[in-house]
Short mmCIF file of C-alpha atoms in Angstrom, two decimals:
data_model
loop_
_atom_site.label_atom_id
_atom_site.label_comp_id
_atom_site.label_asym_id
_atom_site.label_seq_id
_atom_site.Cartn_x
_atom_site.Cartn_y
_atom_site.Cartn_z
CA UNK A 1 0.06 0.40 0.20
CA UNK A 2 1.30 3.06 -1.15
CA UNK A 3 1.23 6.37 0.75
CA UNK A 4 -1.67 8.51 -0.32
CA UNK A 5 -0.92 12.18 -1.76
CA UNK A 6 -1.79 14.01 1.46
CA UNK A 7 0.41 12.07 3.06
CA UNK A 8 3.31 12.93 0.58
CA UNK A 9 2.20 16.25 0.66
CA UNK A 10 2.68 16.48 4.53
CA UNK A 11 5.91 14.70 4.31
CA UNK A 12 7.30 17.46 2.06
CA UNK A 13 6.05 20.09 4.26
CA UNK A 14 7.89 18.74 7.15
CA UNK A 15 10.42 21.20 8.93
CA UNK A 16 13.95 21.86 7.89
CA UNK A 17 16.28 19.38 8.97
CA UNK A 18 18.57 20.92 11.70
CA UNK A 19 21.34 18.93 13.69
CA UNK A 20 18.64 17.17 16.13
CA UNK A 21 17.54 13.68 14.78
CA UNK A 22 13.83 13.59 14.01
CA UNK A 23 12.59 10.63 16.08
CA UNK A 24 9.02 9.12 16.03
CA UNK A 25 8.10 6.84 19.14
CA UNK A 26 5.02 4.36 18.75
CA UNK A 27 3.47 2.74 21.65
CA UNK A 28 1.01 2.81 24.29
CA UNK A 29 0.46 3.52 28.13
CA UNK A 30 3.33 3.79 30.47
CA UNK A 31 5.93 1.81 27.82
CA UNK A 32 5.46 4.74 25.50
CA UNK A 33 5.68 7.58 28.12
CA UNK A 34 9.01 6.08 29.58
CA UNK A 35 10.52 6.50 26.21
CA UNK A 36 9.26 10.00 25.44
CA UNK A 37 10.51 11.23 28.87
CA UNK A 38 13.96 9.79 27.80
CA UNK A 39 13.86 11.00 23.91
CA UNK A 40 12.90 14.62 24.64
CA UNK A 41 16.09 15.11 26.85
CA UNK A 42 18.18 14.47 23.58
CA UNK A 43 16.01 15.84 20.39
CA UNK A 44 13.56 18.64 20.21
CA UNK A 45 11.99 17.04 17.05
CA UNK A 46 9.81 14.06 18.34
CA UNK A 47 6.76 12.57 17.67
CA UNK A 48 4.72 10.00 19.63
CA UNK A 49 2.25 7.83 17.44
CA UNK A 50 0.05 6.12 19.75
CA UNK A 51 -2.48 3.19 20.18
CA UNK A 52 -6.59 4.03 19.86
CA UNK A 53 -8.01 0.39 21.25
CA UNK A 54 -8.34 1.13 25.12
CA UNK A 55 -11.59 0.48 26.51
CA UNK A 56 -10.84 0.52 30.23
CA UNK A 57 -11.12 2.91 33.07
CA UNK A 58 -11.74 6.69 31.85
CA UNK A 59 -10.95 6.32 28.09
CA UNK A 60 -13.29 3.12 28.07
CA UNK A 61 -16.40 5.37 29.43
CA UNK A 62 -16.13 8.29 27.15
CA UNK A 63 -15.45 5.85 24.15
CA UNK A 64 -18.59 4.04 24.72
CA UNK A 65 -20.50 7.19 26.00
CA UNK A 66 -19.44 9.75 23.64
CA UNK A 67 -17.87 7.76 20.56
CA UNK A 68 -14.64 9.10 20.76
CA UNK A 69 -11.05 7.99 20.24
CA UNK A 70 -9.73 6.66 23.53
CA UNK A 71 -7.81 9.51 25.23
CA UNK A 72 -5.92 8.28 28.12
CA UNK A 73 -2.72 7.21 26.36
CA UNK A 74 -2.63 10.52 24.19
CA UNK A 75 -3.22 11.85 27.34
CA UNK A 76 -0.23 9.69 28.86
CA UNK A 77 2.33 10.90 26.02
CA UNK A 78 1.31 14.68 26.23
CA UNK A 79 2.32 14.53 29.75
CA UNK A 80 5.44 12.77 29.58
CA UNK A 81 6.41 15.38 26.72
CA UNK A 82 5.80 18.28 29.11
CA UNK A 83 9.32 19.99 30.26
CA UNK A 84 10.96 19.50 33.90
CA UNK A 85 10.42 23.50 34.44
CA UNK A 86 7.54 24.26 36.96
CA UNK A 87 4.98 25.12 34.15
CA UNK A 88 5.54 21.86 32.45
CA UNK A 89 5.38 19.69 35.82
CA UNK A 90 2.36 21.72 36.79
CA UNK A 91 0.27 21.00 33.72
CA UNK A 92 1.63 17.07 33.58
CA UNK A 93 -0.15 17.02 36.89
CA UNK A 94 -3.08 18.73 36.26
CA UNK A 95 -4.10 16.64 33.01
CA UNK A 96 -2.97 13.60 34.68
CA UNK A 97 -5.46 14.49 37.79
CA UNK A 98 -8.39 12.28 38.59
CA UNK A 99 -11.84 13.44 40.00
CA UNK A 100 -12.35 11.77 43.41
CA UNK A 101 -16.23 11.55 43.80
CA UNK A 102 -19.48 9.92 44.60
CA UNK A 103 -20.71 10.53 40.95
CA UNK A 104 -20.32 9.88 37.27
CA UNK A 105 -17.02 12.17 37.37
CA UNK A 106 -15.22 9.73 39.46
CA UNK A 107 -11.81 8.63 38.35
CA UNK A 108 -12.10 10.87 35.14
CA UNK A 109 -8.65 12.40 34.34
CA UNK A 110 -8.87 15.87 33.50
CA UNK A 111 -6.94 15.93 30.38
CA UNK A 112 -9.21 13.04 28.96
CA UNK A 113 -12.19 15.28 29.55
CA UNK A 114 -9.58 18.19 27.58
CA UNK A 115 -8.86 16.50 24.88
CA UNK A 116 -12.79 15.19 24.12
CA UNK A 117 -13.69 18.47 24.41
CA UNK A 118 -11.36 20.17 22.03
CA UNK A 119 -12.09 17.19 19.44
CA UNK A 120 -15.81 18.26 19.65
CA UNK A 121 -15.01 21.85 19.53
CA UNK A 122 -12.47 21.60 16.32
CA UNK A 123 -13.53 18.28 14.76
CA UNK A 124 -10.07 17.46 14.17
CA UNK A 125 -8.37 15.19 15.99
CA UNK A 126 -4.77 16.36 15.22
CA UNK A 127 -5.45 19.99 15.34
CA UNK A 128 -6.43 19.55 19.30
CA UNK A 129 -3.94 17.60 20.24
CA UNK A 130 -1.62 20.01 18.82
CA UNK A 131 -3.79 22.81 20.92
CA UNK A 132 -3.01 20.67 24.07
CA UNK A 133 0.26 20.17 23.34
CA UNK A 134 0.71 23.98 22.77
CA UNK A 135 -0.58 24.83 25.74
CA UNK A 136 1.49 22.51 27.94
CA UNK A 137 4.51 23.49 26.44
CA UNK A 138 5.00 19.69 25.06
CA UNK A 139 8.40 18.79 23.63
CA UNK A 140 7.01 17.28 20.85
CA UNK A 141 3.77 16.31 19.22
CA UNK A 142 1.39 13.24 19.89
CA UNK A 143 -0.81 11.72 17.16
CA UNK A 144 -3.14 9.19 17.06
CA UNK A 145 -1.92 5.67 15.24
CA UNK A 146 -5.64 5.89 13.43
CA UNK A 147 -8.82 8.05 13.55
CA UNK A 148 -10.86 5.02 14.03
CA UNK A 149 -12.05 3.60 17.84
CA UNK A 150 -10.57 0.66 17.35
CA UNK A 151 -11.08 -2.72 19.20
CA UNK A 152 -8.49 -5.15 19.94
CA UNK A 153 -8.81 -9.06 19.82
CA UNK A 154 -6.54 -11.57 20.89
CA UNK A 155 -6.64 -15.39 20.19
CA UNK A 156 -5.77 -16.74 24.09
CA UNK A 157 -5.04 -20.36 24.68
CA UNK A 158 -6.06 -20.92 28.82
CA UNK A 159 -8.19 -18.08 29.05
CA UNK A 160 -10.31 -20.09 31.23
CA UNK A 161 -8.30 -21.58 33.91
CA UNK A 162 -10.94 -24.53 33.52
CA UNK A 163 -10.20 -25.23 30.12
CA UNK A 164 -6.26 -25.02 29.74
CA UNK A 165 -6.17 -26.35 25.97
CA UNK A 166 -8.72 -24.32 24.72
CA UNK A 167 -8.15 -21.30 22.80
CA UNK A 168 -10.71 -18.36 23.09
CA UNK A 169 -11.15 -15.09 21.46
CA UNK A 170 -10.64 -12.23 23.98
CA UNK A 171 -12.30 -8.85 23.05
CA UNK A 172 -10.93 -5.42 24.68
CA UNK A 173 -7.36 -4.61 25.10
CA UNK A 174 -7.87 -4.21 28.88
CA UNK A 175 -9.20 -8.18 29.27
CA UNK A 176 -6.59 -8.97 27.00
CA UNK A 177 -3.95 -7.60 28.93
CA UNK A 178 -4.94 -9.40 31.78
CA UNK A 179 -5.55 -12.54 30.34
CA UNK A 180 -4.24 -15.41 32.61
CA UNK A 181 -3.82 -17.14 29.41
CA UNK A 182 -1.29 -17.36 27.24
CA UNK A 183 -1.90 -15.02 24.03
CA UNK A 184 -1.17 -16.58 20.74
CA UNK A 185 -2.28 -13.29 18.19
CA UNK A 186 -3.80 -10.32 18.23
CA UNK A 187 -5.70 -8.50 15.48
CA UNK A 188 -7.85 -5.43 15.34
CA UNK A 189 -11.60 -4.56 14.40
CA UNK A 190 -12.24 -3.22 12.12
CA UNK A 191 -9.32 -5.22 10.18
CA UNK A 192 -7.06 -2.78 8.13
CA UNK A 193 -7.93 0.46 9.78
CA UNK A 194 -7.10 3.67 8.02
CA UNK A 195 -3.88 5.32 9.66
CA UNK A 196 -3.89 8.78 10.70
CA UNK A 197 -2.02 10.50 7.34
CA UNK A 198 0.48 12.76 9.91
CA UNK A 199 1.30 9.72 11.66
CA UNK A 200 2.21 8.01 8.25
CA UNK A 201 4.20 11.43 6.95
CA UNK A 202 6.29 11.43 10.63
CA UNK A 203 7.38 7.39 9.90
CA UNK A 204 8.70 8.52 6.17
CA UNK A 205 10.23 11.55 7.42
CA UNK A 206 11.84 10.20 10.37
CA UNK A 207 16.05 9.66 11.04
CA UNK A 208 14.96 7.27 13.93
CA UNK A 209 11.85 4.97 14.78
CA UNK A 210 11.57 3.67 17.85
CA UNK A 211 8.97 1.06 19.06
CA UNK A 212 8.60 -0.19 22.35
CA UNK A 213 8.29 -0.65 25.53
CA UNK A 214 5.23 -1.30 26.32
CA UNK A 215 2.53 -3.98 26.69
CA UNK A 216 4.00 -6.25 23.88
CA UNK A 217 0.24 -7.50 22.39
CA UNK A 218 -1.80 -4.50 23.50
CA UNK A 219 0.52 -1.46 22.88
CA UNK A 220 3.27 -2.17 20.63
CA UNK A 221 1.88 -4.96 17.85
CA UNK A 222 -1.02 -2.99 17.08
CA UNK A 223 0.69 -0.13 15.26
CA UNK A 224 1.98 -3.26 12.68
CA UNK A 225 -1.67 -4.14 12.35
CA UNK A 226 -2.37 -0.86 10.43
CA UNK A 227 -1.35 -1.65 6.73
CA UNK A 228 -0.40 2.07 6.17
CA UNK A 229 1.55 2.40 9.24
CA UNK A 230 3.13 -1.26 8.50
CA UNK A 231 4.03 0.13 5.12
CA UNK A 232 5.67 3.21 6.18
CA UNK A 233 7.72 1.21 8.53
CA UNK A 234 8.79 -0.72 5.76
CA UNK A 235 9.60 1.62 3.63
CA UNK A 236 11.14 4.46 5.49
CA UNK A 237 14.67 5.38 5.51
CA UNK A 238 14.62 5.94 8.90
CA UNK A 239 16.61 3.49 11.00
CA UNK A 240 14.37 1.32 13.57
CA UNK A 241 15.07 0.72 17.19
CA UNK A 242 13.37 -1.83 19.03
CA UNK A 243 13.12 -1.14 22.98
CA UNK A 244 12.47 -4.58 24.79
CA UNK A 245 10.81 -4.25 28.11
CA UNK A 246 12.59 -5.11 31.35
CA UNK A 247 10.70 -7.65 32.53
CA UNK A 248 7.81 -10.10 31.49
CA UNK A 249 4.28 -8.30 31.88
CA UNK A 250 2.05 -10.46 34.38
CA UNK A 251 -0.88 -11.55 32.46
CA UNK A 252 0.02 -11.39 28.56
CA UNK A 253 3.59 -11.88 28.32
CA UNK A 254 4.42 -14.10 31.31
CA UNK A 255 7.23 -16.12 31.45
CA UNK A 256 8.32 -14.74 27.52
CA UNK A 257 12.26 -14.47 27.50
CA UNK A 258 13.45 -11.42 25.74
CA UNK A 259 14.17 -13.64 22.37
CA UNK A 260 10.34 -14.53 22.62
CA UNK A 261 9.11 -10.96 22.48
CA UNK A 262 11.16 -10.52 19.45
CA UNK A 263 9.72 -14.29 17.71
CA UNK A 264 5.90 -12.55 18.34
CA UNK A 265 6.47 -9.53 16.81
CA UNK A 266 8.15 -11.89 13.85
CA UNK A 267 5.17 -13.36 13.44
CA UNK A 268 2.83 -10.07 13.27
CA UNK A 269 4.83 -8.76 10.93
CA UNK A 270 7.30 -10.95 9.10
CA UNK A 271 8.60 -8.37 6.71
CA UNK A 272 9.52 -5.34 9.06
CA UNK A 273 13.56 -5.18 9.06
CA UNK A 274 15.01 -3.74 12.46
CA UNK A 275 18.59 -1.57 13.10
CA UNK A 276 19.00 -2.30 16.75
CA UNK A 277 17.25 -4.33 19.92
CA UNK A 278 17.81 -2.54 22.93
CA UNK A 279 17.29 -4.36 26.38
CA UNK A 280 18.98 -3.92 29.79
CA UNK A 281 22.13 -6.16 30.47
CA UNK A 282 20.73 -7.47 33.51
CA UNK A 283 17.34 -8.56 31.54
CA UNK A 284 18.92 -10.64 29.25
CA UNK A 285 19.98 -14.15 30.60
CA UNK A 286 21.24 -15.25 27.53
CA UNK A 287 22.39 -13.35 24.83
CA UNK A 288 23.66 -15.51 22.27
CA UNK A 289 19.40 -16.62 21.78
CA UNK A 290 18.56 -12.78 21.67
CA UNK A 291 21.40 -12.04 19.11
CA UNK A 292 19.84 -14.95 16.92
CA UNK A 293 16.52 -13.69 17.12
CA UNK A 294 17.52 -10.04 16.52
CA UNK A 295 19.68 -11.05 13.15
CA UNK A 296 16.08 -12.42 11.63
CA UNK A 297 15.29 -8.78 11.68
CA UNK A 298 19.13 -7.84 10.34
CA UNK A 299 19.20 -5.94 13.65
CA UNK A 300 22.33 -5.82 16.33
CA UNK A 301 21.77 -5.89 20.20
CA UNK A 302 22.27 -3.01 22.27
CA UNK A 303 22.73 -3.52 26.26
CA UNK A 304 22.91 -1.07 28.51
CA UNK A 305 21.45 -0.54 32.05
CA UNK A 306 18.41 1.37 31.47
CA UNK A 307 16.31 0.05 34.69
CA UNK A 308 15.98 2.27 37.81
CA UNK A 309 18.11 1.38 40.69
CA UNK A 310 15.44 0.43 43.18
CA UNK A 311 14.71 -2.85 41.41
CA UNK A 312 11.26 -2.16 39.82
CA UNK A 313 11.15 -3.08 36.26
CA UNK A 314 10.42 0.47 35.37
CA UNK A 315 13.27 2.55 32.96
CA UNK A 316 15.18 5.35 34.44
CA UNK A 317 14.70 7.90 32.03
CA UNK A 318 18.43 9.56 32.33
CA UNK A 319 19.51 5.74 31.51
CA UNK A 320 17.44 5.34 28.77
CA UNK A 321 18.27 9.12 26.90
CA UNK A 322 22.05 8.01 27.37
CA UNK A 323 21.44 5.01 25.65
CA UNK A 324 19.34 6.48 22.72
CA UNK A 325 21.74 8.69 22.27
CA UNK A 326 24.72 6.56 21.84
CA UNK A 327 22.63 4.38 19.58
CA UNK A 328 21.53 7.53 17.31
CA UNK A 329 25.19 8.44 17.43
CA UNK A 330 26.84 4.79 16.97
CA UNK A 331 24.49 3.34 14.03
CA UNK A 332 23.15 6.74 12.41
CA UNK A 333 24.07 6.48 8.68
CA UNK A 334 25.93 10.03 8.13
CA UNK A 335 26.15 13.05 10.59
CA UNK A 336 24.84 14.99 12.20
CA UNK A 337 21.42 14.03 11.28
CA UNK A 338 21.43 13.54 7.15
#
């Protein structure tokens, strides 16, 4: 599938290249937030492309009531792009604030309501998100991967513990993320959804594309199930880095080795090529197997200490930023950036 004329026009109208790399980060939830918090420290030319299949919590309620895209992961990405100054941190707290009440506003996030209000006022997902980013002073741009609300469905073996050998279809991102069974594969409904043209243009015009970390089946792989976005990831001249999680996620990737994450990715997107696989050195017990799995994508493995020192399975923003910066400099084609 070739990029449409609007995508090509958007690509030509991109900002003049400077000395900073143009980076696009794909994902959703806390994994994408960790990546963005790191990446905004090393480039001012940053775009987040965010999944839109969330159906739980405040996002799910707004989606069901108003028929809108789920705003939660978009909100988290905007908060991650807020600066470390008083303005940025104040607004990050405001949009992440959740109301506590006995009424309908209980557990709704302020940012979710703000984003949906602007969607209704402007009638344009991208324009509204750009306006919120401007208000927050965000160090980058946030885009949905599709303008169509999506449902994530998974084939899961043993979803019902009383039938451990049966494979069932599990519906909804929130349910898939917490399944006690083994996820075999995922797909989107509707199938082959259209990508947001600005997201496709950003991928095609990037110097680097970062995929992951995050919930593998519900935040990372869904980007590969949008045909126009997958085509852009395949055709782009950008280099592609896959950032692995620090630990298997309870539920959907319980017991997964680092190399198994790559095997699952290959099953869903066999034509995808990668340049670098980034992993925390302490989370890789078998470097040889991970290296072999990465070679199937044409990628090399970079191991670096990127976890917080407190032992939690969370990325340290400064360490992750240092790892990305080193990868961009070591594996870039020409310097400083094209």
